[in-house]
Short mmCIF file of C-alpha atoms in Angstrom, two decimals:
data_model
loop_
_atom_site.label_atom_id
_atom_site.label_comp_id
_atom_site.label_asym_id
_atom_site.label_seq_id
_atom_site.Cartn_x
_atom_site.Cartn_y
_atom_site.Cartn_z
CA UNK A 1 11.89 15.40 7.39
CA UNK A 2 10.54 12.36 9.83
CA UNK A 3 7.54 12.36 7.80
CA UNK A 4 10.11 12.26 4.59
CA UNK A 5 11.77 9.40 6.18
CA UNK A 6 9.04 7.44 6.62
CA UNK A 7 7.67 7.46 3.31
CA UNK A 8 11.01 6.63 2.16
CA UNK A 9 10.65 3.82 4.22
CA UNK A 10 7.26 2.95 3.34
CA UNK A 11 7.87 3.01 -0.51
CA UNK A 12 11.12 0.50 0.38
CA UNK A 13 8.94 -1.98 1.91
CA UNK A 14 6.17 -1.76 -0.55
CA UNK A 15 8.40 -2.04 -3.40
CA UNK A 16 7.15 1.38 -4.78
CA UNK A 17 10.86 2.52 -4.50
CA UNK A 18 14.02 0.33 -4.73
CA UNK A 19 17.85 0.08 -4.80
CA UNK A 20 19.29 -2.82 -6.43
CA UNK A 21 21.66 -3.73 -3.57
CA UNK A 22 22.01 -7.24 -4.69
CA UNK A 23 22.82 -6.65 -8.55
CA UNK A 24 25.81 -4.51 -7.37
CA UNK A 25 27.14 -7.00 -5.85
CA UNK A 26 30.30 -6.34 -7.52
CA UNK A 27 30.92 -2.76 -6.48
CA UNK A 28 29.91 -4.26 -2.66
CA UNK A 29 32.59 -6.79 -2.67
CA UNK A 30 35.50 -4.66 -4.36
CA UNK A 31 34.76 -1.83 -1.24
CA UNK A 32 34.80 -4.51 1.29
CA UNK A 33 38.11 -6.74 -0.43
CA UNK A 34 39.77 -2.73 -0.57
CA UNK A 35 39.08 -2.20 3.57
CA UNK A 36 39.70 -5.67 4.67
CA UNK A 37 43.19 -5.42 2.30
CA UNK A 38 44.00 -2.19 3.91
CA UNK A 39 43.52 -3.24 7.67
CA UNK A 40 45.34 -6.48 6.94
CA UNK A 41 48.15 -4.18 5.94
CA UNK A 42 48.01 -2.08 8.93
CA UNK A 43 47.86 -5.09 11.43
CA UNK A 44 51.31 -5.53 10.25
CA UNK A 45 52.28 -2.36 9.72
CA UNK A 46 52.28 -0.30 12.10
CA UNK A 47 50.65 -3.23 14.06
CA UNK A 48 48.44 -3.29 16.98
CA UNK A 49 50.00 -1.85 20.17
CA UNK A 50 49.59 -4.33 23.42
CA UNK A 51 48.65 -2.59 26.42
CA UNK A 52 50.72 -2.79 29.60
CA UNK A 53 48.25 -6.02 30.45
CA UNK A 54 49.83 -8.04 27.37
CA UNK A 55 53.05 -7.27 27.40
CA UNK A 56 53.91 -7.22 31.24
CA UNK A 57 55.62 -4.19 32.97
CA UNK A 58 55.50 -1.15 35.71
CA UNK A 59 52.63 1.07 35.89
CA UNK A 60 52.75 4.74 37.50
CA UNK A 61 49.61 6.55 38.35
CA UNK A 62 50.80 10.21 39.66
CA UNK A 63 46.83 12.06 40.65
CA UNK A 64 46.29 15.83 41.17
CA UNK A 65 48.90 16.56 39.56
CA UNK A 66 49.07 20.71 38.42
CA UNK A 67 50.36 20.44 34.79
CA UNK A 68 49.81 17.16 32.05
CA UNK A 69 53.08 17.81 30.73
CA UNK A 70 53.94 14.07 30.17
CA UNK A 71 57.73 15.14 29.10
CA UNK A 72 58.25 15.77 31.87
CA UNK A 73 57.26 12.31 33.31
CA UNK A 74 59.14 11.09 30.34
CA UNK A 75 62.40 12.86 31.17
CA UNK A 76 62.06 12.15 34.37
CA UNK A 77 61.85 7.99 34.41
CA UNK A 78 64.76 8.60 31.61
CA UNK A 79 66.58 10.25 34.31
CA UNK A 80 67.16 6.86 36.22
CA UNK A 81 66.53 4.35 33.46
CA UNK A 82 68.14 6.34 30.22
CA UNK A 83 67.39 3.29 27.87
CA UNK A 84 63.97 3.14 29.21
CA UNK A 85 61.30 4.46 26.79
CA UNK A 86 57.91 4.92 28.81
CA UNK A 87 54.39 5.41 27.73
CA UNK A 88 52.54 8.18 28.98
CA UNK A 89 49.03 9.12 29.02
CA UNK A 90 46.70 11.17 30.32
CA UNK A 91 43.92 9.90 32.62
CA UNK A 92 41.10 12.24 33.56
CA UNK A 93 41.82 15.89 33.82
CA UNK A 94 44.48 15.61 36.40
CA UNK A 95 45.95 11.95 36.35
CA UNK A 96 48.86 10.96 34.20
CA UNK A 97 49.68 6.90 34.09
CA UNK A 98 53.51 5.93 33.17
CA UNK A 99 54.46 2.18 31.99
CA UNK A 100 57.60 1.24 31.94
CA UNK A 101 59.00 -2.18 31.10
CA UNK A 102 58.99 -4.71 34.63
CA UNK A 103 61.86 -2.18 37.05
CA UNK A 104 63.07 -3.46 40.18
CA UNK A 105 61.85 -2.55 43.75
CA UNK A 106 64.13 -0.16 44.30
CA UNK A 107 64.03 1.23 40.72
CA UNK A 108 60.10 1.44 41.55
CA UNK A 109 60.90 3.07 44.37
CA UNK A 110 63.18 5.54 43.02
CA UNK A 111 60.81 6.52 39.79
CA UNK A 112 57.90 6.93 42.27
CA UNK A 113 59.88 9.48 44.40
CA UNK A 114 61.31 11.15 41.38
CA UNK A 115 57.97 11.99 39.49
CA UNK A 116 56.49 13.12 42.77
CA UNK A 117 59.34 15.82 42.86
CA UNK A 118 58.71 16.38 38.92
CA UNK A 119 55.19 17.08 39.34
CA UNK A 120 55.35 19.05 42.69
CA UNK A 121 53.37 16.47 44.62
CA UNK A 122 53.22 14.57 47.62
CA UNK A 123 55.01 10.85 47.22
CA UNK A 124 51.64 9.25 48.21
CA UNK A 125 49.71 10.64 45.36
CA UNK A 126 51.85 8.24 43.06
CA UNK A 127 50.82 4.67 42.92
CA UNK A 128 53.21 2.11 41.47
CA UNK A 129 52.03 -1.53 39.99
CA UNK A 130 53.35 -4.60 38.63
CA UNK A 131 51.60 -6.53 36.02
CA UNK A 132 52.59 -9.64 34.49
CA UNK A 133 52.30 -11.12 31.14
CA UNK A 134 50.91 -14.36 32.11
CA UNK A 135 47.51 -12.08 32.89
CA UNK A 136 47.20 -10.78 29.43
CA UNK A 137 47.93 -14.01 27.79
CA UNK A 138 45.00 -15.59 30.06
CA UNK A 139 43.10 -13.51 28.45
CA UNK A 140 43.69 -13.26 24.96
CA UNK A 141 43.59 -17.53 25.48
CA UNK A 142 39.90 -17.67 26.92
CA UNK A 143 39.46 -15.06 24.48
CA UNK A 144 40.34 -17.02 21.13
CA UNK A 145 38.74 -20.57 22.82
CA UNK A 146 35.36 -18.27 23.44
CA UNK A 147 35.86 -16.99 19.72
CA UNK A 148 36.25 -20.89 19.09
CA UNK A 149 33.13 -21.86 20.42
CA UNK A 150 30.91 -19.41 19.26
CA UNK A 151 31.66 -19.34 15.65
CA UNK A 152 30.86 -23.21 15.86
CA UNK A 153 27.48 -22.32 17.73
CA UNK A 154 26.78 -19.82 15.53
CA UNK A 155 26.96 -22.29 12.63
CA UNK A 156 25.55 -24.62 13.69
CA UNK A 157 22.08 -22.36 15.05
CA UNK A 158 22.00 -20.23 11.94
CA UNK A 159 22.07 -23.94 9.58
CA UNK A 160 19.38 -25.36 11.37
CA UNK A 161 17.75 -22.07 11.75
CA UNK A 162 17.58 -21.30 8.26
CA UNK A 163 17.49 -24.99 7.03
CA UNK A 164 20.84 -24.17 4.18
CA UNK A 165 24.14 -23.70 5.13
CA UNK A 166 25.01 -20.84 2.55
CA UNK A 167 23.19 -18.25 4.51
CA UNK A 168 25.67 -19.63 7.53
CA UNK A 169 28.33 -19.26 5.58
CA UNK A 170 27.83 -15.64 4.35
CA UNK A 171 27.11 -14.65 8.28
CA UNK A 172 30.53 -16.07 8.84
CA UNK A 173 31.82 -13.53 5.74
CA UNK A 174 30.56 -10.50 7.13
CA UNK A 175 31.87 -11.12 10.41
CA UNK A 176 34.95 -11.98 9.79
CA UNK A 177 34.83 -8.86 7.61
CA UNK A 178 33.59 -6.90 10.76
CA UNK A 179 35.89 -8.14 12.58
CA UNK A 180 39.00 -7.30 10.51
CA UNK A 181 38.03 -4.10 9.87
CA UNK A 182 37.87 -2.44 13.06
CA UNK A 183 40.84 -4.48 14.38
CA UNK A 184 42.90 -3.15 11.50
CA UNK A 185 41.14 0.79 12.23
CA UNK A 186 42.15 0.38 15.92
CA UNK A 187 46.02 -0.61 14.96
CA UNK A 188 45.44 2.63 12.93
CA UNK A 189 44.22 4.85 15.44
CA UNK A 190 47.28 3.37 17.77
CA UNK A 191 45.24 3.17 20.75
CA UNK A 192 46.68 0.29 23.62
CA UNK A 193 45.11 -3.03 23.10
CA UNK A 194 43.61 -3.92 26.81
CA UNK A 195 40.90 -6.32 28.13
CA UNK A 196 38.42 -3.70 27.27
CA UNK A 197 39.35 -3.53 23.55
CA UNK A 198 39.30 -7.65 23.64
CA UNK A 199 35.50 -7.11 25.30
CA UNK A 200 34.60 -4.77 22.41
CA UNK A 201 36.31 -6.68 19.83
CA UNK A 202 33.75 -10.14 20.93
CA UNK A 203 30.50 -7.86 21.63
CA UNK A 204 30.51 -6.34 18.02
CA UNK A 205 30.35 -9.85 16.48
CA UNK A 206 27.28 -10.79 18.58
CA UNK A 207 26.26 -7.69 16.70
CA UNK A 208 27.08 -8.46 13.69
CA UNK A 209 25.81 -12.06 13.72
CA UNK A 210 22.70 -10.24 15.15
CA UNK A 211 21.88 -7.61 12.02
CA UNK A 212 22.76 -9.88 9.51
CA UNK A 213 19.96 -12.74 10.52
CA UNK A 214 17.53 -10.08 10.83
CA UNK A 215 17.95 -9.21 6.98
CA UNK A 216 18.48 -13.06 6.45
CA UNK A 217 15.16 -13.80 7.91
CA UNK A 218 13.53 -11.57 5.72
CA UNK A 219 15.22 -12.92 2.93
CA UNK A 220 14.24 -16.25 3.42
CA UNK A 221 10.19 -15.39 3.96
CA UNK A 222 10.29 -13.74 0.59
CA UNK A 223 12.29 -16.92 -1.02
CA UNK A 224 10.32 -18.90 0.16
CA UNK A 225 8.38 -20.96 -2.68
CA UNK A 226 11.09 -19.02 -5.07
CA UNK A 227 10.76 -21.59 -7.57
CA UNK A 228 6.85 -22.65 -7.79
CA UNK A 229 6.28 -19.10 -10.13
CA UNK A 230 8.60 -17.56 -12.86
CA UNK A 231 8.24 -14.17 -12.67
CA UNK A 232 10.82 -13.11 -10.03
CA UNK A 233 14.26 -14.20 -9.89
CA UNK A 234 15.70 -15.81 -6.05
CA UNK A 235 18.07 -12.66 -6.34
CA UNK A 236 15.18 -10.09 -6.95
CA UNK A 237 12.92 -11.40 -4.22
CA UNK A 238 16.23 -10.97 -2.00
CA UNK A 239 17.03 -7.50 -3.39
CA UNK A 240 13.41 -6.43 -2.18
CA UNK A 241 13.89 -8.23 1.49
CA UNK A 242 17.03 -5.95 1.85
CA UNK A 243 15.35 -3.00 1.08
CA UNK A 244 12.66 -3.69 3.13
CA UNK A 245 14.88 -4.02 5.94
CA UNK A 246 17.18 -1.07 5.41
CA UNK A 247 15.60 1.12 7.05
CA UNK A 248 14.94 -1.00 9.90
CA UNK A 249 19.13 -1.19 9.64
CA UNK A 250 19.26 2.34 9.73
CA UNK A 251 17.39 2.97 12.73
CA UNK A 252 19.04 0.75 14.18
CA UNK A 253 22.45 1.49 13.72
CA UNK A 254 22.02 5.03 14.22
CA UNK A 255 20.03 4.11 17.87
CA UNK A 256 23.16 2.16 18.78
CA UNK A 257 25.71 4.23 17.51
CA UNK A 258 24.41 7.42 19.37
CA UNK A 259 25.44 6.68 22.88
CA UNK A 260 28.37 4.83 21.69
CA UNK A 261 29.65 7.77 20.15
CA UNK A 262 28.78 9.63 23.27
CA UNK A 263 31.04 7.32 25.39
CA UNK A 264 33.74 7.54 22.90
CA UNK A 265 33.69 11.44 22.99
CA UNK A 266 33.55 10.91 26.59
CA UNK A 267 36.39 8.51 26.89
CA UNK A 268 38.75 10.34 24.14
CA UNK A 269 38.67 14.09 25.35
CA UNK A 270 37.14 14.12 28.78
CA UNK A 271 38.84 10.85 30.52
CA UNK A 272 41.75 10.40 28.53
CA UNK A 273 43.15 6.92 28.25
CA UNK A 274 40.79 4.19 30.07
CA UNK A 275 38.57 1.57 29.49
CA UNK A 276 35.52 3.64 28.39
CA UNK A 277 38.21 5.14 25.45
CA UNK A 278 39.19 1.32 24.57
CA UNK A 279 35.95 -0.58 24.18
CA UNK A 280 33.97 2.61 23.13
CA UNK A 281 35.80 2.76 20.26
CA UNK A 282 35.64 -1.23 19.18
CA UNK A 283 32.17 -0.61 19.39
CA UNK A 284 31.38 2.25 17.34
CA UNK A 285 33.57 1.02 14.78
CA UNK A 286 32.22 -2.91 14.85
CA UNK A 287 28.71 -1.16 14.52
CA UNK A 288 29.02 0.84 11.86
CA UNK A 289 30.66 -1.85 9.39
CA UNK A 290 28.16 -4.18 10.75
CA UNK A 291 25.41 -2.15 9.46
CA UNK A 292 27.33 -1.98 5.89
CA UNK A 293 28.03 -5.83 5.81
CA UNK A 294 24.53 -6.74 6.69
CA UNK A 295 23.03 -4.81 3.83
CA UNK A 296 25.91 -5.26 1.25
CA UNK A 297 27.80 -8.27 1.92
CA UNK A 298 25.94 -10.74 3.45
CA UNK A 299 23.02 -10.89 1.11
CA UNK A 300 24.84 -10.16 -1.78
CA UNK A 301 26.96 -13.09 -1.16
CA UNK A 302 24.15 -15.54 -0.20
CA UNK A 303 22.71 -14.89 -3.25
CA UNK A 304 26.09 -15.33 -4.99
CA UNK A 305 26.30 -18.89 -3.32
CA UNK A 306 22.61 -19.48 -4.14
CA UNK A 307 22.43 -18.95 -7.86
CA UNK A 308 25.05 -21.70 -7.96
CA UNK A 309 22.43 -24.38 -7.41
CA UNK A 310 21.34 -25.69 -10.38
CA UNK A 311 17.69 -25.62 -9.48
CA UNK A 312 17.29 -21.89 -8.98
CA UNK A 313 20.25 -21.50 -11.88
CA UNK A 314 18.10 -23.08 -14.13
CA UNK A 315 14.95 -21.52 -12.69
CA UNK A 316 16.77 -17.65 -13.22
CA UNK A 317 17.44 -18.67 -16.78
CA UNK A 318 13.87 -19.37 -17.29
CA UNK A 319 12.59 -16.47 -15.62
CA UNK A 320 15.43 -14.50 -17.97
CA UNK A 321 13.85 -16.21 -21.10
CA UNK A 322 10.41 -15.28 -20.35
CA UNK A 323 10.69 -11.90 -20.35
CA UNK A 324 12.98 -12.28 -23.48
CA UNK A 325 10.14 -13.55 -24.59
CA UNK A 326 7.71 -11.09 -23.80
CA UNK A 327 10.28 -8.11 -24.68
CA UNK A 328 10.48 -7.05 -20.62
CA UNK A 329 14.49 -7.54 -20.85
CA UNK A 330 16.76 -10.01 -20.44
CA UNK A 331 18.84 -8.19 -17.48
CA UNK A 332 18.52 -8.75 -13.66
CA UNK A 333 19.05 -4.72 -12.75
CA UNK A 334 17.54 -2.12 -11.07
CA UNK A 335 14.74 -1.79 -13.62
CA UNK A 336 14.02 -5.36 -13.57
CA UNK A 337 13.41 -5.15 -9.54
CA UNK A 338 11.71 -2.13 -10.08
CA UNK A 339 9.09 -3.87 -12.43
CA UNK A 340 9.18 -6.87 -9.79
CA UNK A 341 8.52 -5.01 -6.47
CA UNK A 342 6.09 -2.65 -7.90
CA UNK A 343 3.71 -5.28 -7.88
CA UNK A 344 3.89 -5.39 -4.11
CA UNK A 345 2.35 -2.74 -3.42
CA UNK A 346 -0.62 -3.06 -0.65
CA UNK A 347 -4.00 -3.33 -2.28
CA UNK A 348 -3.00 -4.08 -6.05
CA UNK A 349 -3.60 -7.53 -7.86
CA UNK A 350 -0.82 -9.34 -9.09
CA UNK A 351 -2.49 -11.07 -11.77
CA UNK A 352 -2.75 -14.82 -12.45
CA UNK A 353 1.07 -15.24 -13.54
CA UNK A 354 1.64 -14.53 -9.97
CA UNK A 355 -0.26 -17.57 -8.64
CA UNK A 356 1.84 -20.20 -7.40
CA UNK A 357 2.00 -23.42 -10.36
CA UNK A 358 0.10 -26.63 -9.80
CA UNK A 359 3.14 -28.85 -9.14
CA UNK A 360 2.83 -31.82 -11.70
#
């Protein structure tokens, strides 16, 4: 199967074997409009849930206790506060946290004593804590000015980097469209939104910014002197660079989703609620549609913005009329790429035509 998989490989780099990812472009962008529509929708319905950090409030943390029944912690804090509405949770294999809304001292008091009796333990084994507001919005403020300042880095390094601010621009596209996406999942899944969920929510678009100037970088060294020859089209030559680079995507992906994964699993069933559970999650989900934007959105969508210039419009209309000409087709598909990459191959000649032209 390895051996499988790198052939597989092999024949995508070499051209001997191709997708056309770019021609698609269509079916990429109708997926991605459908997900980022549906996680707009769940951001407002049924919304992301603040954590205790965000929204202010007590906190209970009752340890060694003999049963998780979190009823009964339920019933019991409704027992002294009967419009009170708490959030439990299970923390570990024998820890259950409580948050209430901000109580009193002597209501603290009072709820600490009471779940001790409830769960059978000493009054010492529960730990009460107040947490304001102000601390979550302190964070979610550094978090947005951070966001701020490095989407404006990241513009500026990736137009200077790649000398054309399109390929910026569609970096910017599939992160946002990262980013969306697994904040819209998490409001799904229901989880609390904490610090660690903000953490995961910034590292995943370093990622993202990350695969998708690895496949840009690629795409520009096979561009590159695009229009001195008319046999390939700018879109072609940036079909192949993806599929050169998808496998390089895959192993990727699948190297960084692994122990991700194994955190999450980790987190979810073993720990219970906690930060592994929060920004395990972000992660694995940031990764995974990273991987998909970087090979199906961003390059797709560079080329959309490319073949707007007139120079390479006008050159892709030439290169179309040639092979009208010579009865090769007039379509930019997956045969056409086929017929384009095959001549990549190590070792063949590409024949005269492929010669860069003596610029006049």
């Amino acid at each position: 199967m390895a051996v499988g998989f790198a052939q597989w490989g092999n024949d995508l780099y070499t051209g001997r074997r191709s997708y056309d990812i770019v021609g698609r472009k269509r079916l990429w962008f109708t997926i991605s409009f459908t997900l980022v529509a549906i996680c707009a929708i769940l951001l407002v319905k049924p919304g992301l849930n603040p954590g205790i950090e965000f929204r202010g409030g007590s906190e209970f943390v009752i340890s060694g206790v003999p049963t998780n029944d979190q009823k009964l912690a339920a019933d019991t804090v409704a027992s002294f506060a009967p419009e009170e509405i708490p959030r439990v949770s299970t923390v570990g294999t024998s820890s259950l946290r409580i948050q209430t809304a901000t109580l009193s001292n002597t209501e603290v008091e009072k709820a600490a004593a009471a779940l001790a009796v409830a769960y059978d333990v000493p009054v010492t084994q529960v730990t009460s804590n107040f947490v304001g507001p102000s601390w979550g919005q302190d964070v979610s403020s550094k978090a947005i000015r951070g966001l701020i300042v490095f989407l404006v880095l990241v513009t500026l390094v990736l137009t200077i980097y790649f000398r054309n601010w399109r390929m910026a621009v569609a970096a910017l596209l599939a992160l946002f469209h990262d980013l969306i996406i697994t904040v819209g999942i998490y409001a799904a899944v229901g989880w609390e939104v904490t610090p660690a969920t903000v953490i995961g929510f910034l590292t995943i678009l370093g990622y993202s910014i990350y695969d998708t100037v690895v496949v840009f970088d690629k795409v520009r060294e096979n561009t590159t002197g695009v229009l001195d020859q008319s046999r390939f089209t700018y879109a072609e030559k940036a079909n192949l660079a993806v599929n050169q680079t998808l496998v390089r995507s895959i192993n990727t992906s699948v190297v960084a989703l692994l122990p991700v994964s194994g955190i999450l699993f980790i987190g979810a069933f073993v720990l219970g609620a906690g930060t592994l559970r929060d920004i395990a999650l972000a992660l694995f989900v940031g990764m995974a549609i990273g991987a998909f934007s970087s090979i199906f959105l961003a390059t797709p969508f560079e080329v959309l913005l490319r073949e707007r210039e007139p120079k390479l419009h006008e050159h892709t209309a030439k290169v179309l009329a040639n092979r009208a000409k010579d009865g090769s087709g007039e379509q930019v598909g997956a045969a056409a790429v086929g017929r384009a990459t095959a001549q990549l191959r190590p070792g063949s000649h590409q024949g005269n035509a492929a010669q860069p032209r003596r610029r006049k």
